[in-house]
Structure formats: structure tokens, C-alpha cells
Amino acid sequence: MNAIWDTLRLAFGTFVSNPLRSFLTLLGIVIGATTVVAMMGLIEGLRNQVNESLSELGTNCFQVQRLPFGGQLTPAQLARRPRFTDADLEAIRELPSVLTAAGEDSKGGFKVSTSLRESRANVSVWAGTPEYFQTNSVSIHAGRAFTDTEFLDQRRVVVIGQDLADTLFPGLEPLGQTLRMQGRSFLVIGTLKRKGGFLGGGSQDNNVMMPLTVFRQLFGVRDFRVSIQANSAEVVQRAQDEVTLLMRRRHALKPMEEDDFFVFSNESATEMFNNISQVISVASFGVCLLSLLVGGIGILNIMLVAVTERTREIGIRKALGAKKRRILAQFATEAVVLSLTGGVLGVGMGVGLAQLARWVIRLPTEVPFWAVALSLAMSCGVGLAFGIYPAARAAKLDPVEAMRTE
């Protein structure tokens, strides 16, 4: 035990005696460990926020739409995709595994005003049938949602987000107030529960919700889509299959033709995110391995220099009875301690960057324990792998020849 503590003391003493040289040697290790910890923290934060935000589809819900989520289509492909219709919505509602379905549409980039105030041109307008609130798990903070009667009669009533309410009616009760948009007046009948930003981006509370019939009066049919709630969690997949078969039949697709619509669910979005995060993780580990290789070469170089500088010391120790394994252990330990110190610094910087992201972009970052453990283990491994050759070289020195070295 005393020998182990003695070896560790000598290793730390070497590090402290040459702090600048040691730190410059460790830069590669520090960068590698920082990359792994920070990127894994960001990915976990994104995963947490994606899972939280995807709950807006509602329980047992999914969506069918013309365009793929986050995908790119050529103009020719887009032209071949038929738009969804009200008849499609009614047909989907008749499926045995479907509890209810809502038609919806949206458009962004509007100004909304009152007699005293005006918003920026960044308000999103969402519209739907009365079932929209159920199939998208939209919660009312105050007031109420629009009714079937208001939907059928095309009444100009709206439910607004918290940010828009704060902008247009600061210190006032929004319910019963009137706002103007596109040259028309609307009655505020409710406010939405605050959601915050999505993936550190723009607010989800700067919006207006209105009946789909009123939306079409203003903008026509833009990107009509259908959100669907299955009868239970057990039949969600069956409901998706029924909707897929129905839409393929209504679009007259042949058996070998691919779907000209997209089914979007929590599971598909999670799978998409996992695929993206895997690519990011592989790229991060690539940067980490490259940085560790550079750091390892630096450790190899500094340990060879240390052996050369301390050749006389090694000869004296061996002349006094130090065994080869003790010399080997000392220099190998110095290399591991040097590398591990870089790993600890990198982990600290990575955690710091993850916390900075939580504060700057409001992302719920969370550094997983395995990322910390992996960074430290890889740092130790690099130190041992690149430090074993200088250590073995020191252990093989002849004591007489070593003591003659000036």
C-alpha cells in the first residue's frame, strides 16, 4: 500500500512541477472528453424536450398529412400528392378503431392588433374542427374552446396563447376582449395553457386558434390534415393500419406504389429523432477519438522527454534496489494520472457547457452518468496505452549507464 501511495505522490509531483507543459499536453484529452460529455448532455436534453413536446398529439393519437414531417419533396413529387379533403375526414371517422378525428390547418407570420396594441408579424394561426382540442391534447387555461355551433355558424371566435395575451392585453382579462386580424374582428373566448418553446426555439404560445370554417373564409384550404384518436392504446397500430389502407384506396394507389401521404405519431417522431441523435453521437465520438489520439501522442512525447530528463534519477533508484516493475509502475502511473487529469478537466468543461445551454437556449440538458464514466475510462486507457512504452523504456535502463548521464 505504501508503494502505491508513493507512486501516486511521485506522479502528481511530476505534474505539478511542470504545469504549463502538462496542460498543453492534455489539450487533446480535454477536448475529447468535453466533446463527449457536452454532446451527450445536449442530446439527452433534446430527447427530454422532444418527449415532452410530442405529448401534444394527445393520448392514443396520431396524424395523417400530405407532407412528410421534416422531409423534402421535389416539385414533381409534391404535385403528385393529392390534398386531404373533408370527405377523407368523414371516411376516417367511420373506421372501427377510430374514436374521433379532427381536421386542421395552419398559417404563420401574422400581425394581430387591438385598438391600443399590435403584435409583431410572427403570430401563428391554427384552425380545426371542435375535436382538435381532444386529438392534440390542447389544454384551456381560462375560458373555453369553440363549440360545434360556433364552428358550423362560422363565428369569429378565437382562443389565444399566453404570450399573445400578454402582448395585447397586459394586466387585463383577455376573455371577452376583441382583437383584429386580416381586417376582421374576433371575440376572445379562451386562453391556452402555456407550453413554452420547442427545442430551444420559438414560443408555442404566440398563436391564435379559430374554427376551421372561419380560417377557410380568410385563407382558403392550405395544408389540410387529419389528427386521429384511436379507441385505446392497444388498437393505435390497428387504427394506423386502417387509415393507411383507407387512404391508399381513396387515392387509388396500386399495391407496389408507395404511400402519397405521411402518418405521423409519437413513435415515428421518436424514431426519427433517435436516428438523428445516433448520427450526432457517432460524429461526436469520431471527434473524441481523434482528440484522444492527438492527446495520446502528446503524452507519449512528454513521457519520453521525462524519461530522458530523469535518466540519472532512474539509475540511482535502480542502484539502490528499485525493481523494474516499480520503475515501470511509476512512469505508467504518471502517464495515467496525466491523462486522467485531462479527462476530469474535460468532464468539468462538458458539464459546464451543458449547463450553459440550459440557461442560454432553455434546453433541459442532462449529462448521463455513462458519458462521464466513458470519458474518464477512455482518458485512463489513452494514458496507459501511450505511456506504457516510455515506462518500459525507463524500466530497462542499465543503472550504471544511467548514472553516468549528465
PDB file of N, CA, C and O in Angstrom, residues 124-180:
ATOM      1  N   SER A 124     -48.815  32.754 -35.177  1.00  0.00           N
ATOM      2  CA  SER A 124     -49.295  31.600 -35.934  1.00  0.00           C
ATOM      3  C   SER A 124     -50.797  31.445 -35.741  1.00  0.00           C
ATOM      4  O   SER A 124     -51.303  31.611 -34.626  1.00  0.00           O
ATOM      5  N   VAL A 125     -51.481  31.134 -36.831  1.00  0.00           N
ATOM      6  CA  VAL A 125     -52.924  30.900 -36.776  1.00  0.00           C
ATOM      7  C   VAL A 125     -53.161  29.405 -36.967  1.00  0.00           C
ATOM      8  O   VAL A 125     -52.759  28.816 -37.976  1.00  0.00           O
ATOM      9  N   TRP A 126     -53.789  28.792 -35.964  1.00  0.00           N
ATOM     10  CA  TRP A 126     -54.144  27.376 -36.022  1.00  0.00           C
ATOM     11  C   TRP A 126     -55.651  27.264 -36.082  1.00  0.00           C
ATOM     12  O   TRP A 126     -56.371  28.019 -35.433  1.00  0.00           O
ATOM     13  N   ALA A 127     -56.127  26.321 -36.872  1.00  0.00           N
ATOM     14  CA  ALA A 127     -57.566  26.153 -37.025  1.00  0.00           C
ATOM     15  C   ALA A 127     -57.902  24.672 -37.059  1.00  0.00           C
ATOM     16  O   ALA A 127     -57.081  23.838 -37.471  1.00  0.00           O
ATOM     17  N   GLY A 128     -59.112  24.359 -36.629  1.00  0.00           N
ATOM     18  CA  GLY A 128     -59.524  22.966 -36.637  1.00  0.00           C
ATOM     19  C   GLY A 128     -61.008  22.820 -36.403  1.00  0.00           C
ATOM     20  O   GLY A 128     -61.729  23.793 -36.151  1.00  0.00           O
ATOM     21  N   THR A 129     -61.448  21.587 -36.501  1.00  0.00           N
ATOM     22  CA  THR A 129     -62.805  21.251 -36.104  1.00  0.00           C
ATOM     23  C   THR A 129     -62.840  21.184 -34.578  1.00  0.00           C
ATOM     24  O   THR A 129     -61.782  21.165 -33.928  1.00  0.00           O
ATOM     25  N   PRO A 130     -64.028  21.148 -33.966  1.00  0.00           N
ATOM     26  CA  PRO A 130     -64.084  21.150 -32.493  1.00  0.00           C
ATOM     27  C   PRO A 130     -63.320  20.000 -31.832  1.00  0.00           C
ATOM     28  O   PRO A 130     -62.886  20.132 -30.679  1.00  0.00           O
ATOM     29  N   GLU A 131     -63.111  18.893 -32.546  1.00  0.00           N
ATOM     30  CA  GLU A 131     -62.382  17.756 -31.970  1.00  0.00           C
ATOM     31  C   GLU A 131     -60.881  18.017 -31.842  1.00  0.00           C
ATOM     32  O   GLU A 131     -60.162  17.239 -31.216  1.00  0.00           O
ATOM     33  N   TYR A 132     -60.408  19.112 -32.446  1.00  0.00           N
ATOM     34  CA  TYR A 132     -58.967  19.424 -32.450  1.00  0.00           C
ATOM     35  C   TYR A 132     -58.385  19.460 -31.044  1.00  0.00           C
ATOM     36  O   TYR A 132     -57.270  18.981 -30.804  1.00  0.00           O
ATOM     37  N   PHE A 133     -59.108  20.012 -30.107  1.00  0.00           N
ATOM     38  CA  PHE A 133     -58.595  20.150 -28.743  1.00  0.00           C
ATOM     39  C   PHE A 133     -58.358  18.786 -28.100  1.00  0.00           C
ATOM     40  O   PHE A 133     -57.447  18.622 -27.291  1.00  0.00           O
ATOM     41  N   GLN A 134     -59.165  17.815 -28.467  1.00  0.00           N
ATOM     42  CA  GLN A 134     -59.024  16.470 -27.909  1.00  0.00           C
ATOM     43  C   GLN A 134     -57.910  15.691 -28.578  1.00  0.00           C
ATOM     44  O   GLN A 134     -57.080  15.071 -27.903  1.00  0.00           O
ATOM     45  N   THR A 135     -57.837  15.726 -29.893  1.00  0.00           N
ATOM     46  CA  THR A 135     -56.851  14.919 -30.613  1.00  0.00           C
ATOM     47  C   THR A 135     -55.444  15.495 -30.524  1.00  0.00           C
ATOM     48  O   THR A 135     -54.475  14.796 -30.826  1.00  0.00           O
ATOM     49  N   ASN A 136     -55.304  16.751 -30.135  1.00  0.00           N
ATOM     50  CA  ASN A 136     -53.984  17.369 -29.996  1.00  0.00           C
ATOM     51  C   ASN A 136     -53.646  17.706 -28.554  1.00  0.00           C
ATOM     52  O   ASN A 136     -52.647  18.373 -28.289  1.00  0.00           O
ATOM     53  N   SER A 137     -54.469  17.241 -27.618  1.00  0.00           N
ATOM     54  CA  SER A 137     -54.220  17.449 -26.192  1.00  0.00           C
ATOM     55  C   SER A 137     -53.976  18.919 -25.868  1.00  0.00           C
ATOM     56  O   SER A 137     -53.045  19.277 -25.148  1.00  0.00           O
ATOM     57  N   VAL A 138     -54.806  19.807 -26.426  1.00  0.00           N
ATOM     58  CA  VAL A 138     -54.703  21.237 -26.181  1.00  0.00           C
ATOM     59  C   VAL A 138     -55.503  21.578 -24.925  1.00  0.00           C
ATOM     60  O   VAL A 138     -56.694  21.285 -24.852  1.00  0.00           O
ATOM     61  N   SER A 139     -54.837  22.179 -23.949  1.00  0.00           N
ATOM     62  CA  SER A 139     -55.473  22.492 -22.670  1.00  0.00           C
ATOM     63  C   SER A 139     -55.860  23.972 -22.611  1.00  0.00           C
ATOM     64  O   SER A 139     -55.086  24.839 -22.997  1.00  0.00           O
ATOM     65  N   ILE A 140     -57.060  24.228 -22.118  1.00  0.00           N
ATOM     66  CA  ILE A 140     -57.550  25.587 -21.950  1.00  0.00           C
ATOM     67  C   ILE A 140     -57.140  26.104 -20.574  1.00  0.00           C
ATOM     68  O   ILE A 140     -57.373  25.452 -19.560  1.00  0.00           O
ATOM     69  N   HIS A 141     -56.515  27.281 -20.560  1.00  0.00           N
ATOM     70  CA  HIS A 141     -56.115  27.899 -19.291  1.00  0.00           C
ATOM     71  C   HIS A 141     -57.290  28.631 -18.646  1.00  0.00           C
ATOM     72  O   HIS A 141     -57.532  28.510 -17.440  1.00  0.00           O
ATOM     73  N   ALA A 142     -57.999  29.404 -19.439  1.00  0.00           N
ATOM     74  CA  ALA A 142     -59.163  30.147 -18.945  1.00  0.00           C
ATOM     75  C   ALA A 142     -60.162  30.267 -20.084  1.00  0.00           C
ATOM     76  O   ALA A 142     -59.795  30.286 -21.258  1.00  0.00           O
ATOM     77  N   GLY A 143     -61.424  30.365 -19.736  1.00  0.00           N
ATOM     78  CA  GLY A 143     -62.458  30.457 -20.754  1.00  0.00           C
ATOM     79  C   GLY A 143     -62.823  29.089 -21.286  1.00  0.00           C
ATOM     80  O   GLY A 143     -62.878  28.108 -20.549  1.00  0.00           O
ATOM     81  N   ARG A 144     -63.024  28.979 -22.594  1.00  0.00           N
ATOM     82  CA  ARG A 144     -63.482  27.727 -23.195  1.00  0.00           C
ATOM     83  C   ARG A 144     -63.010  27.626 -24.642  1.00  0.00           C
ATOM     84  O   ARG A 144     -62.507  28.591 -25.219  1.00  0.00           O
ATOM     85  N   ALA A 145     -63.195  26.431 -25.206  1.00  0.00           N
ATOM     86  CA  ALA A 145     -62.951  26.225 -26.628  1.00  0.00           C
ATOM     87  C   ALA A 145     -64.208  26.575 -27.419  1.00  0.00           C
ATOM     88  O   ALA A 145     -65.282  26.750 -26.844  1.00  0.00           O
ATOM     89  N   PHE A 146     -64.059  26.682 -28.739  1.00  0.00           N
ATOM     90  CA  PHE A 146     -65.237  26.969 -29.547  1.00  0.00           C
ATOM     91  C   PHE A 146     -66.106  25.705 -29.667  1.00  0.00           C
ATOM     92  O   PHE A 146     -65.620  24.570 -29.591  1.00  0.00           O
ATOM     93  N   THR A 147     -67.389  25.903 -29.868  1.00  0.00           N
ATOM     94  CA  THR A 147     -68.366  24.814 -29.876  1.00  0.00           C
ATOM     95  C   THR A 147     -68.702  24.375 -31.298  1.00  0.00           C
ATOM     96  O   THR A 147     -68.302  25.014 -32.278  1.00  0.00           O
ATOM     97  N   ASP A 148     -69.481  23.285 -31.400  1.00  0.00           N
ATOM     98  CA  ASP A 148     -69.941  22.812 -32.704  1.00  0.00           C
ATOM     99  C   ASP A 148     -70.785  23.880 -33.401  1.00  0.00           C
ATOM    100  O   ASP A 148     -70.683  24.074 -34.616  1.00  0.00           O
ATOM    101  N   THR A 149     -71.620  24.554 -32.621  1.00  0.00           N
ATOM    102  CA  THR A 149     -72.480  25.593 -33.185  1.00  0.00           C
ATOM    103  C   THR A 149     -71.647  26.742 -33.756  1.00  0.00           C
ATOM    104  O   THR A 149     -71.900  27.225 -34.872  1.00  0.00           O
ATOM    105  N   GLU A 150     -70.654  27.185 -33.003  1.00  0.00           N
ATOM    106  CA  GLU A 150     -69.785  28.267 -33.476  1.00  0.00           C
ATOM    107  C   GLU A 150     -69.000  27.832 -34.711  1.00  0.00           C
ATOM    108  O   GLU A 150     -68.750  28.644 -35.618  1.00  0.00           O
ATOM    109  N   PHE A 151     -68.617  26.561 -34.749  1.00  0.00           N
ATOM    110  CA  PHE A 151     -67.902  26.029 -35.917  1.00  0.00           C
ATOM    111  C   PHE A 151     -68.806  26.033 -37.142  1.00  0.00           C
ATOM    112  O   PHE A 151     -68.418  26.512 -38.221  1.00  0.00           O
ATOM    113  N   LEU A 152     -70.031  25.515 -36.992  1.00  0.00           N
ATOM    114  CA  LEU A 152     -70.954  25.433 -38.133  1.00  0.00           C
ATOM    115  C   LEU A 152     -71.430  26.805 -38.577  1.00  0.00           C
ATOM    116  O   LEU A 152     -71.626  27.051 -39.771  1.00  0.00           O
ATOM    117  N   ASP A 153     -71.627  27.720 -37.628  1.00  0.00           N
ATOM    118  CA  ASP A 153     -72.121  29.072 -37.961  1.00  0.00           C
ATOM    119  C   ASP A 153     -71.006  30.019 -38.390  1.00  0.00           C
ATOM    120  O   ASP A 153     -71.275  31.201 -38.678  1.00  0.00           O
ATOM    121  N   GLN A 154     -69.757  29.531 -38.395  1.00  0.00           N
ATOM    122  CA  GLN A 154     -68.604  30.325 -38.832  1.00  0.00           C
ATOM    123  C   GLN A 154     -68.458  31.612 -38.010  1.00  0.00           C
ATOM    124  O   GLN A 154     -68.213  32.689 -38.542  1.00  0.00           O
ATOM    125  N   ARG A 155     -68.610  31.471 -36.710  1.00  0.00           N
ATOM    126  CA  ARG A 155     -68.496  32.642 -35.844  1.00  0.00           C
ATOM    127  C   ARG A 155     -67.018  32.977 -35.617  1.00  0.00           C
ATOM    128  O   ARG A 155     -66.181  32.090 -35.445  1.00  0.00           O
ATOM    129  N   ARG A 156     -66.742  34.253 -35.579  1.00  0.00           N
ATOM    130  CA  ARG A 156     -65.363  34.725 -35.439  1.00  0.00           C
ATOM    131  C   ARG A 156     -64.974  34.776 -33.964  1.00  0.00           C
ATOM    132  O   ARG A 156     -64.942  35.838 -33.335  1.00  0.00           O
ATOM    133  N   VAL A 157     -64.693  33.606 -33.435  1.00  0.00           N
ATOM    134  CA  VAL A 157     -64.241  33.476 -32.046  1.00  0.00           C
ATOM    135  C   VAL A 157     -62.858  32.840 -32.065  1.00  0.00           C
ATOM    136  O   VAL A 157     -62.530  32.042 -32.952  1.00  0.00           O
ATOM    137  N   VAL A 158     -62.030  33.200 -31.092  1.00  0.00           N
ATOM    138  CA  VAL A 158     -60.657  32.683 -31.054  1.00  0.00           C
ATOM    139  C   VAL A 158     -60.257  32.332 -29.628  1.00  0.00           C
ATOM    140  O   VAL A 158     -60.784  32.885 -28.653  1.00  0.00           O
ATOM    141  N   VAL A 159     -59.321  31.402 -29.540  1.00  0.00           N
ATOM    142  CA  VAL A 159     -58.624  31.078 -28.294  1.00  0.00           C
ATOM    143  C   VAL A 159     -57.165  31.439 -28.531  1.00  0.00           C
ATOM    144  O   VAL A 159     -56.586  31.044 -29.556  1.00  0.00           O
ATOM    145  N   ILE A 160     -56.559  32.205 -27.634  1.00  0.00           N
ATOM    146  CA  ILE A 160     -55.211  32.733 -27.894  1.00  0.00           C
ATOM    147  C   ILE A 160     -54.209  32.183 -26.892  1.00  0.00           C
ATOM    148  O   ILE A 160     -54.557  31.771 -25.773  1.00  0.00           O
ATOM    149  N   GLY A 161     -52.931  32.175 -27.304  1.00  0.00           N
ATOM    150  CA  GLY A 161     -51.845  31.727 -26.444  1.00  0.00           C
ATOM    151  C   GLY A 161     -51.484  32.774 -25.408  1.00  0.00           C
ATOM    152  O   GLY A 161     -51.816  33.958 -25.524  1.00  0.00           O
ATOM    153  N   GLN A 162     -50.748  32.325 -24.381  1.00  0.00           N
ATOM    154  CA  GLN A 162     -50.408  33.195 -23.257  1.00  0.00           C
ATOM    155  C   GLN A 162     -49.515  34.358 -23.668  1.00  0.00           C
ATOM    156  O   GLN A 162     -49.686  35.487 -23.195  1.00  0.00           O
ATOM    157  N   ASP A 163     -48.563  34.120 -24.553  1.00  0.00           N
ATOM    158  CA  ASP A 163     -47.667  35.209 -24.975  1.00  0.00           C
ATOM    159  C   ASP A 163     -48.432  36.291 -25.724  1.00  0.00           C
ATOM    160  O   ASP A 163     -48.200  37.494 -25.519  1.00  0.00           O
ATOM    161  N   LEU A 164     -49.340  35.879 -26.591  1.00  0.00           N
ATOM    162  CA  LEU A 164     -50.134  36.861 -27.327  1.00  0.00           C
ATOM    163  C   LEU A 164     -51.060  37.620 -26.388  1.00  0.00           C
ATOM    164  O   LEU A 164     -51.250  38.837 -26.538  1.00  0.00           O
ATOM    165  N   ALA A 165     -51.603  36.924 -25.402  1.00  0.00           N
ATOM    166  CA  ALA A 165     -52.463  37.592 -24.419  1.00  0.00           C
ATOM    167  C   ALA A 165     -51.670  38.640 -23.633  1.00  0.00           C
ATOM    168  O   ALA A 165     -52.163  39.748 -23.379  1.00  0.00           O
ATOM    169  N   ASP A 166     -50.427  38.300 -23.273  1.00  0.00           N
ATOM    170  CA  ASP A 166     -49.596  39.261 -22.539  1.00  0.00           C
ATOM    171  C   ASP A 166     -49.254  40.467 -23.400  1.00  0.00           C
ATOM    172  O   ASP A 166     -49.119  41.591 -22.897  1.00  0.00           O
ATOM    173  N   THR A 167     -49.084  40.250 -24.713  1.00  0.00           N
ATOM    174  CA  THR A 167     -48.738  41.351 -25.621  1.00  0.00           C
ATOM    175  C   THR A 167     -49.916  42.294 -25.858  1.00  0.00           C
ATOM    176  O   THR A 167     -49.755  43.522 -25.813  1.00  0.00           O
ATOM    177  N   LEU A 168     -51.072  41.720 -26.102  1.00  0.00           N
ATOM    178  CA  LEU A 168     -52.228  42.539 -26.473  1.00  0.00           C
ATOM    179  C   LEU A 168     -53.026  43.051 -25.276  1.00  0.00           C
ATOM    180  O   LEU A 168     -53.645  44.124 -25.351  1.00  0.00           O
ATOM    181  N   PHE A 169     -53.016  42.303 -24.186  1.00  0.00           N
ATOM    182  CA  PHE A 169     -53.852  42.677 -23.037  1.00  0.00           C
ATOM    183  C   PHE A 169     -53.045  42.644 -21.737  1.00  0.00           C
ATOM    184  O   PHE A 169     -53.377  41.896 -20.811  1.00  0.00           O
ATOM    185  N   PRO A 170     -51.957  43.399 -21.642  1.00  0.00           N
ATOM    186  CA  PRO A 170     -51.139  43.368 -20.421  1.00  0.00           C
ATOM    187  C   PRO A 170     -51.925  43.894 -19.220  1.00  0.00           C
ATOM    188  O   PRO A 170     -52.467  45.000 -19.239  1.00  0.00           O
ATOM    189  N   GLY A 171     -51.977  43.072 -18.185  1.00  0.00           N
ATOM    190  CA  GLY A 171     -52.678  43.472 -16.965  1.00  0.00           C
ATOM    191  C   GLY A 171     -54.183  43.431 -17.073  1.00  0.00           C
ATOM    192  O   GLY A 171     -54.885  43.842 -16.134  1.00  0.00           O
ATOM    193  N   LEU A 172     -54.724  42.922 -18.190  1.00  0.00           N
ATOM    194  CA  LEU A 172     -56.167  42.867 -18.397  1.00  0.00           C
ATOM    195  C   LEU A 172     -56.630  41.430 -18.540  1.00  0.00           C
ATOM    196  O   LEU A 172     -55.838  40.522 -18.839  1.00  0.00           O
ATOM    197  N   GLU A 173     -57.910  41.213 -18.354  1.00  0.00           N
ATOM    198  CA  GLU A 173     -58.505  39.905 -18.588  1.00  0.00           C
ATOM    199  C   GLU A 173     -58.817  39.779 -20.081  1.00  0.00           C
ATOM    200  O   GLU A 173     -59.623  40.537 -20.623  1.00  0.00           O
ATOM    201  N   PRO A 174     -58.187  38.823 -20.792  1.00  0.00           N
ATOM    202  CA  PRO A 174     -58.395  38.724 -22.239  1.00  0.00           C
ATOM    203  C   PRO A 174     -59.813  38.287 -22.626  1.00  0.00           C
ATOM    204  O   PRO A 174     -60.286  38.630 -23.710  1.00  0.00           O
ATOM    205  N   LEU A 175     -60.465  37.512 -21.760  1.00  0.00           N
ATOM    206  CA  LEU A 175     -61.770  36.960 -22.117  1.00  0.00           C
ATOM    207  C   LEU A 175     -62.773  38.081 -22.370  1.00  0.00           C
ATOM    208  O   LEU A 175     -62.883  39.029 -21.581  1.00  0.00           O
ATOM    209  N   GLY A 176     -63.477  37.965 -23.472  1.00  0.00           N
ATOM    210  CA  GLY A 176     -64.472  38.971 -23.829  1.00  0.00           C
ATOM    211  C   GLY A 176     -63.916  40.147 -24.597  1.00  0.00           C
ATOM    212  O   GLY A 176     -64.682  41.000 -25.075  1.00  0.00           O
ATOM    213  N   GLN A 177     -62.577  40.217 -24.741  1.00  0.00           N
ATOM    214  CA  GLN A 177     -61.957  41.306 -25.495  1.00  0.00           C
ATOM    215  C   GLN A 177     -62.055  41.021 -26.997  1.00  0.00           C
ATOM    216  O   GLN A 177     -62.293  39.893 -27.427  1.00  0.00           O
ATOM    217  N   THR A 178     -61.832  42.059 -27.770  1.00  0.00           N
ATOM    218  CA  THR A 178     -61.880  41.944 -29.231  1.00  0.00           C
ATOM    219  C   THR A 178     -60.496  42.219 -29.814  1.00  0.00           C
ATOM    220  O   THR A 178     -59.806  43.150 -29.380  1.00  0.00           O
ATOM    221  N   LEU A 179     -60.088  41.405 -30.765  1.00  0.00           N
ATOM    222  CA  LEU A 179     -58.837  41.650 -31.484  1.00  0.00           C
ATOM    223  C   LEU A 179     -59.131  41.655 -32.976  1.00  0.00           C
ATOM    224  O   LEU A 179     -60.167  41.157 -33.436  1.00  0.00           O
ATOM    225  N   ARG A 180     -58.190  42.223 -33.731  1.00  0.00           N
ATOM    226  CA  ARG A 180     -58.369  42.329 -35.183  1.00  0.00           C
ATOM    227  C   ARG A 180     -57.216  41.627 -35.910  1.00  0.00           C
ATOM    228  O   ARG A 180     -56.060  41.697 -35.496  1.00  0.00           O
TER     229      ARG A 180
END
